[in-house]
Amino acid sequence: MDRRAEFGKWKAQCLTKADLSRKGSVDEAVAELVQLLNGREQFFTTSSCAGRILLLDGCISGFEIQKQNCCWLLVTHRPCVKDDMMAALKKASGDAVLKFEPLVLHVQCQQLQDAQILHSVAIDSGFRNSGITVGKRGKIILAVRSTHGLEVPLSHKGKLMVTEEYIDFLLKIANQKMEENKKRIERKNCP
């Protein structure tokens, strides 16, 4: 099978399978971008997250924080209000961590040249941690990522370790990061 036909097969398989993300659908803030990329012959998205603020509980194992095997107390793809965070924190029984995760977008590209063009667009839009990988079977994946995340422990063994005033301060920072993330997404100039 030639490369173009194989790419077409991969694209058809990916775009017809069920969305296995925790949410089960594409985030509204990136839906237009995902649709634009998937509508181009040379691209398709394999995963995406528009960016989110979350509170995880029970995720610290030594000094390593992981999202598996922990409880997601709060997840929002919009700015977060203090009341929602405080209500979620009351459910914490372990080590709760407040996180802001910026956009992550994985795009399979038909040719390396296509990935390089899209990579330039990502970098110019502020997603400076983006990169291209080429797999053993020739799959070319562009990962669009940024570095403006946030990760702060708030409780230990269910006991709040910071003041409400500090949580309010952190939420302002997380919400500002969410707004900056949104601006970077809107800067896209897809080929």
PDB file of C-alpha atoms in Angstrom:
ATOM      1  CA  MET A   1       0.000   0.000   0.000  1.00  0.00           C
ATOM      2  CA  ASP A   2       1.437   3.426  -0.875  1.00  0.00           C
ATOM      3  CA  ARG A   3       1.922   6.118   1.801  1.00  0.00           C
ATOM      4  CA  ARG A   4      -1.040   8.224   0.705  1.00  0.00           C
ATOM      5  CA  ALA A   5      -3.443   5.270   0.767  1.00  0.00           C
ATOM      6  CA  GLU A   6      -2.088   4.086   4.131  1.00  0.00           C
ATOM      7  CA  PHE A   7      -2.498   7.588   5.580  1.00  0.00           C
ATOM      8  CA  GLY A   8      -6.082   7.699   4.265  1.00  0.00           C
ATOM      9  CA  LYS A   9      -6.789   4.360   5.953  1.00  0.00           C
ATOM     10  CA  TRP A  10      -5.357   5.581   9.280  1.00  0.00           C
ATOM     11  CA  LYS A  11      -7.381   8.794   9.036  1.00  0.00           C
ATOM     12  CA  ALA A  12     -10.649   6.971   8.292  1.00  0.00           C
ATOM     13  CA  GLN A  13     -10.089   4.572  11.201  1.00  0.00           C
ATOM     14  CA  CYS A  14      -9.254   7.358  13.646  1.00  0.00           C
ATOM     15  CA  LEU A  15     -12.119   9.651  12.706  1.00  0.00           C
ATOM     16  CA  THR A  16     -14.764   6.906  12.850  1.00  0.00           C
ATOM     17  CA  LYS A  17     -13.833   5.425  16.227  1.00  0.00           C
ATOM     18  CA  ALA A  18     -15.464   6.480  19.499  1.00  0.00           C
ATOM     19  CA  ASP A  19     -13.987   9.345  21.517  1.00  0.00           C
ATOM     20  CA  LEU A  20     -12.350   7.599  24.482  1.00  0.00           C
ATOM     21  CA  SER A  21     -11.503  10.744  26.433  1.00  0.00           C
ATOM     22  CA  ARG A  22     -12.835  11.170  29.973  1.00  0.00           C
ATOM     23  CA  LYS A  23     -15.204  13.869  28.665  1.00  0.00           C
ATOM     24  CA  GLY A  24     -16.224  11.851  25.592  1.00  0.00           C
ATOM     25  CA  SER A  25     -16.213  14.745  23.123  1.00  0.00           C
ATOM     26  CA  VAL A  26     -14.025  17.471  21.655  1.00  0.00           C
ATOM     27  CA  ASP A  27     -13.781  20.586  23.827  1.00  0.00           C
ATOM     28  CA  GLU A  28     -15.842  23.487  22.509  1.00  0.00           C
ATOM     29  CA  ALA A  29     -12.866  25.878  22.509  1.00  0.00           C
ATOM     30  CA  VAL A  30     -10.952  23.710  19.981  1.00  0.00           C
ATOM     31  CA  ALA A  31     -13.845  22.175  18.045  1.00  0.00           C
ATOM     32  CA  GLU A  32     -13.446  24.619  15.148  1.00  0.00           C
ATOM     33  CA  LEU A  33      -9.677  24.005  14.946  1.00  0.00           C
ATOM     34  CA  VAL A  34     -10.124  20.219  15.130  1.00  0.00           C
ATOM     35  CA  GLN A  35     -12.787  20.364  12.411  1.00  0.00           C
ATOM     36  CA  LEU A  36     -10.542  22.551  10.218  1.00  0.00           C
ATOM     37  CA  LEU A  37      -7.586  20.165  10.563  1.00  0.00           C
ATOM     38  CA  ASN A  38      -9.690  17.037  10.032  1.00  0.00           C
ATOM     39  CA  GLY A  39     -11.182  18.646   6.919  1.00  0.00           C
ATOM     40  CA  ARG A  40      -7.746  18.889   5.305  1.00  0.00           C
ATOM     41  CA  GLU A  41      -6.497  15.932   3.289  1.00  0.00           C
ATOM     42  CA  GLN A  42      -3.035  15.985   4.875  1.00  0.00           C
ATOM     43  CA  PHE A  43      -4.038  16.112   8.581  1.00  0.00           C
ATOM     44  CA  PHE A  44      -6.182  14.511  11.243  1.00  0.00           C
ATOM     45  CA  THR A  45      -6.301  14.950  15.005  1.00  0.00           C
ATOM     46  CA  THR A  46      -5.704  11.962  17.246  1.00  0.00           C
ATOM     47  CA  SER A  47      -6.382  13.718  20.567  1.00  0.00           C
ATOM     48  CA  SER A  48      -7.068  17.163  21.959  1.00  0.00           C
ATOM     49  CA  CYS A  49      -7.735  19.114  25.126  1.00  0.00           C
ATOM     50  CA  ALA A  50      -8.466  22.842  24.951  1.00  0.00           C
ATOM     51  CA  GLY A  51      -6.935  23.444  28.374  1.00  0.00           C
ATOM     52  CA  ARG A  52      -8.399  22.913  31.797  1.00  0.00           C
ATOM     53  CA  ILE A  53      -8.271  23.739  35.471  1.00  0.00           C
ATOM     54  CA  LEU A  54      -8.537  20.707  37.697  1.00  0.00           C
ATOM     55  CA  LEU A  55      -8.278  19.535  41.247  1.00  0.00           C
ATOM     56  CA  LEU A  56      -6.914  16.040  41.735  1.00  0.00           C
ATOM     57  CA  ASP A  57      -6.857  14.097  45.001  1.00  0.00           C
ATOM     58  CA  GLY A  58      -4.573  11.291  46.070  1.00  0.00           C
ATOM     59  CA  CYS A  59      -2.091  11.640  43.223  1.00  0.00           C
ATOM     60  CA  ILE A  60       1.204  12.209  44.981  1.00  0.00           C
ATOM     61  CA  SER A  61       3.445   9.168  45.194  1.00  0.00           C
ATOM     62  CA  GLY A  62       6.750  10.345  46.558  1.00  0.00           C
ATOM     63  CA  PHE A  63       7.529  13.431  44.494  1.00  0.00           C
ATOM     64  CA  GLU A  64       5.798  12.229  41.346  1.00  0.00           C
ATOM     65  CA  ILE A  65       2.327  13.475  40.499  1.00  0.00           C
ATOM     66  CA  GLN A  66       0.231  11.266  38.221  1.00  0.00           C
ATOM     67  CA  LYS A  67      -3.346  11.516  36.960  1.00  0.00           C
ATOM     68  CA  GLN A  68      -3.956   7.765  36.965  1.00  0.00           C
ATOM     69  CA  ASN A  69      -5.280   6.176  40.150  1.00  0.00           C
ATOM     70  CA  CYS A  70      -6.450   9.433  41.648  1.00  0.00           C
ATOM     71  CA  CYS A  71      -9.766  11.157  42.129  1.00  0.00           C
ATOM     72  CA  TRP A  72     -10.720  14.058  39.878  1.00  0.00           C
ATOM     73  CA  LEU A  73     -12.551  16.396  42.261  1.00  0.00           C
ATOM     74  CA  LEU A  74     -13.077  19.252  39.799  1.00  0.00           C
ATOM     75  CA  VAL A  75     -12.527  19.725  36.065  1.00  0.00           C
ATOM     76  CA  THR A  76     -13.437  22.814  34.063  1.00  0.00           C
ATOM     77  CA  HIS A  77     -12.504  24.037  30.616  1.00  0.00           C
ATOM     78  CA  ARG A  78     -13.624  27.525  31.622  1.00  0.00           C
ATOM     79  CA  PRO A  79     -12.454  29.972  34.299  1.00  0.00           C
ATOM     80  CA  CYS A  80     -12.925  28.559  37.786  1.00  0.00           C
ATOM     81  CA  VAL A  81     -14.661  30.324  40.674  1.00  0.00           C
ATOM     82  CA  LYS A  82     -13.476  30.057  44.267  1.00  0.00           C
ATOM     83  CA  ASP A  83     -16.759  28.598  45.566  1.00  0.00           C
ATOM     84  CA  ASP A  84     -16.480  25.636  43.173  1.00  0.00           C
ATOM     85  CA  MET A  85     -12.860  25.030  44.200  1.00  0.00           C
ATOM     86  CA  MET A  86     -13.644  25.216  47.935  1.00  0.00           C
ATOM     87  CA  ALA A  87     -16.596  22.813  47.550  1.00  0.00           C
ATOM     88  CA  ALA A  88     -14.362  20.363  45.658  1.00  0.00           C
ATOM     89  CA  LEU A  89     -11.564  20.695  48.244  1.00  0.00           C
ATOM     90  CA  LYS A  90     -13.983  19.626  50.997  1.00  0.00           C
ATOM     91  CA  LYS A  91     -14.148  16.210  49.284  1.00  0.00           C
ATOM     92  CA  ALA A  92     -10.359  15.758  49.409  1.00  0.00           C
ATOM     93  CA  SER A  93      -9.155  12.942  51.619  1.00  0.00           C
ATOM     94  CA  GLY A  94      -5.583  12.722  50.352  1.00  0.00           C
ATOM     95  CA  ASP A  95      -3.128  15.105  48.752  1.00  0.00           C
ATOM     96  CA  ALA A  96      -5.121  17.526  46.589  1.00  0.00           C
ATOM     97  CA  VAL A  97      -3.333  19.312  43.759  1.00  0.00           C
ATOM     98  CA  LEU A  98      -4.616  22.298  41.775  1.00  0.00           C
ATOM     99  CA  LYS A  99      -3.506  22.194  38.142  1.00  0.00           C
ATOM    100  CA  PHE A 100      -3.879  24.273  35.029  1.00  0.00           C
ATOM    101  CA  GLU A 101      -3.062  22.307  31.880  1.00  0.00           C
ATOM    102  CA  PRO A 102      -2.811  24.271  28.623  1.00  0.00           C
ATOM    103  CA  LEU A 103      -3.927  23.066  25.192  1.00  0.00           C
ATOM    104  CA  VAL A 104      -2.630  19.727  24.001  1.00  0.00           C
ATOM    105  CA  LEU A 105      -3.322  18.746  20.398  1.00  0.00           C
ATOM    106  CA  HIS A 106      -1.950  15.717  18.544  1.00  0.00           C
ATOM    107  CA  VAL A 107      -2.134  15.856  14.759  1.00  0.00           C
ATOM    108  CA  GLN A 108      -1.100  13.048  12.445  1.00  0.00           C
ATOM    109  CA  CYS A 109       0.377  14.476   9.248  1.00  0.00           C
ATOM    110  CA  GLN A 110       0.635  12.863   5.836  1.00  0.00           C
ATOM    111  CA  GLN A 111       4.174  14.096   5.141  1.00  0.00           C
ATOM    112  CA  LEU A 112       6.993  15.544   7.204  1.00  0.00           C
ATOM    113  CA  GLN A 113       6.688  18.784   5.231  1.00  0.00           C
ATOM    114  CA  ASP A 114       3.045  19.099   6.352  1.00  0.00           C
ATOM    115  CA  ALA A 115       4.089  18.623   9.985  1.00  0.00           C
ATOM    116  CA  GLN A 116       6.851  21.222   9.651  1.00  0.00           C
ATOM    117  CA  ILE A 117       4.422  23.833   8.311  1.00  0.00           C
ATOM    118  CA  LEU A 118       1.926  23.163  11.107  1.00  0.00           C
ATOM    119  CA  HIS A 119       4.761  23.154  13.666  1.00  0.00           C
ATOM    120  CA  SER A 120       5.761  26.668  12.546  1.00  0.00           C
ATOM    121  CA  VAL A 121       2.165  27.827  12.967  1.00  0.00           C
ATOM    122  CA  ALA A 122       2.048  26.332  16.476  1.00  0.00           C
ATOM    123  CA  ILE A 123       5.321  27.992  17.520  1.00  0.00           C
ATOM    124  CA  ASP A 124       4.222  31.353  16.068  1.00  0.00           C
ATOM    125  CA  SER A 125       0.937  31.066  18.016  1.00  0.00           C
ATOM    126  CA  GLY A 126       2.814  30.711  21.312  1.00  0.00           C
ATOM    127  CA  PHE A 127       2.874  26.914  21.678  1.00  0.00           C
ATOM    128  CA  ARG A 128       6.642  26.790  22.087  1.00  0.00           C
ATOM    129  CA  ASN A 129       6.849  23.264  23.508  1.00  0.00           C
ATOM    130  CA  SER A 130       5.483  21.700  20.320  1.00  0.00           C
ATOM    131  CA  GLY A 131       7.335  18.948  18.492  1.00  0.00           C
ATOM    132  CA  ILE A 132       7.266  16.350  15.738  1.00  0.00           C
ATOM    133  CA  THR A 133       7.810  12.614  16.130  1.00  0.00           C
ATOM    134  CA  VAL A 134       8.148   9.987  13.431  1.00  0.00           C
ATOM    135  CA  GLY A 135       7.191   6.448  14.445  1.00  0.00           C
ATOM    136  CA  LYS A 136       8.644   3.164  13.226  1.00  0.00           C
ATOM    137  CA  ARG A 137       5.753   2.641  10.821  1.00  0.00           C
ATOM    138  CA  GLY A 138       6.198   6.126   9.393  1.00  0.00           C
ATOM    139  CA  LYS A 139       3.433   7.836  11.346  1.00  0.00           C
ATOM    140  CA  ILE A 140       4.248  11.534  11.645  1.00  0.00           C
ATOM    141  CA  ILE A 141       2.702  13.161  14.716  1.00  0.00           C
ATOM    142  CA  LEU A 142       2.811  16.847  15.614  1.00  0.00           C
ATOM    143  CA  ALA A 143       2.214  17.495  19.309  1.00  0.00           C
ATOM    144  CA  VAL A 144       1.080  21.070  19.947  1.00  0.00           C
ATOM    145  CA  ARG A 145       1.940  21.982  23.539  1.00  0.00           C
ATOM    146  CA  SER A 146       2.774  24.949  25.685  1.00  0.00           C
ATOM    147  CA  THR A 147       4.752  25.562  28.841  1.00  0.00           C
ATOM    148  CA  HIS A 148       2.421  27.840  30.781  1.00  0.00           C
ATOM    149  CA  GLY A 149       0.991  25.203  33.123  1.00  0.00           C
ATOM    150  CA  LEU A 150       0.473  25.419  36.876  1.00  0.00           C
ATOM    151  CA  GLU A 151       0.654  22.701  39.524  1.00  0.00           C
ATOM    152  CA  VAL A 152       0.286  23.452  43.251  1.00  0.00           C
ATOM    153  CA  PRO A 153      -0.423  21.111  46.193  1.00  0.00           C
ATOM    154  CA  LEU A 154      -3.254  22.418  48.394  1.00  0.00           C
ATOM    155  CA  SER A 155      -3.883  19.693  50.948  1.00  0.00           C
ATOM    156  CA  HIS A 156      -2.045  16.824  52.611  1.00  0.00           C
ATOM    157  CA  LYS A 157      -3.904  13.780  53.950  1.00  0.00           C
ATOM    158  CA  GLY A 158      -7.146  15.724  53.549  1.00  0.00           C
ATOM    159  CA  LYS A 159      -5.932  18.738  55.566  1.00  0.00           C
ATOM    160  CA  LEU A 160      -5.898  22.086  53.772  1.00  0.00           C
ATOM    161  CA  MET A 161      -2.321  23.413  53.850  1.00  0.00           C
ATOM    162  CA  VAL A 162      -2.967  26.896  52.429  1.00  0.00           C
ATOM    163  CA  THR A 163      -5.317  29.795  53.163  1.00  0.00           C
ATOM    164  CA  GLU A 164      -8.467  30.600  51.217  1.00  0.00           C
ATOM    165  CA  GLU A 165      -6.806  33.876  50.305  1.00  0.00           C
ATOM    166  CA  TYR A 166      -3.942  31.938  48.670  1.00  0.00           C
ATOM    167  CA  ILE A 167      -6.431  29.704  46.826  1.00  0.00           C
ATOM    168  CA  ASP A 168      -8.147  32.843  45.521  1.00  0.00           C
ATOM    169  CA  PHE A 169      -4.727  34.130  44.361  1.00  0.00           C
ATOM    170  CA  LEU A 170      -3.949  30.804  42.626  1.00  0.00           C
ATOM    171  CA  LEU A 171      -7.325  30.772  40.884  1.00  0.00           C
ATOM    172  CA  LYS A 172      -6.684  34.270  39.526  1.00  0.00           C
ATOM    173  CA  ILE A 173      -3.391  32.998  38.091  1.00  0.00           C
ATOM    174  CA  ALA A 174      -5.008  29.826  36.704  1.00  0.00           C
ATOM    175  CA  ASN A 175      -7.830  31.862  35.127  1.00  0.00           C
ATOM    176  CA  GLN A 176      -5.287  34.276  33.582  1.00  0.00           C
ATOM    177  CA  LYS A 177      -3.427  31.279  32.159  1.00  0.00           C
ATOM    178  CA  MET A 178      -6.718  29.938  30.783  1.00  0.00           C
ATOM    179  CA  GLU A 179      -7.346  33.306  29.086  1.00  0.00           C
ATOM    180  CA  GLU A 180      -3.810  33.360  27.615  1.00  0.00           C
ATOM    181  CA  ASN A 181      -4.335  29.788  26.409  1.00  0.00           C
ATOM    182  CA  LYS A 182      -7.565  30.842  24.673  1.00  0.00           C
ATOM    183  CA  LYS A 183      -5.757  33.728  22.939  1.00  0.00           C
ATOM    184  CA  ARG A 184      -3.049  31.356  21.696  1.00  0.00           C
ATOM    185  CA  ILE A 185      -5.676  28.991  20.281  1.00  0.00           C
ATOM    186  CA  GLU A 186      -7.365  31.898  18.484  1.00  0.00           C
ATOM    187  CA  ARG A 187      -4.009  32.939  16.914  1.00  0.00           C
ATOM    188  CA  LYS A 188      -3.952  29.841  14.737  1.00  0.00           C
ATOM    189  CA  ASN A 189      -3.314  30.292  11.028  1.00  0.00           C
ATOM    190  CA  CYS A 190      -3.688  26.815   9.641  1.00  0.00           C
ATOM    191  CA  PRO A 191      -2.228  25.991   6.233  1.00  0.00           C
TER     192      PRO A 191
END
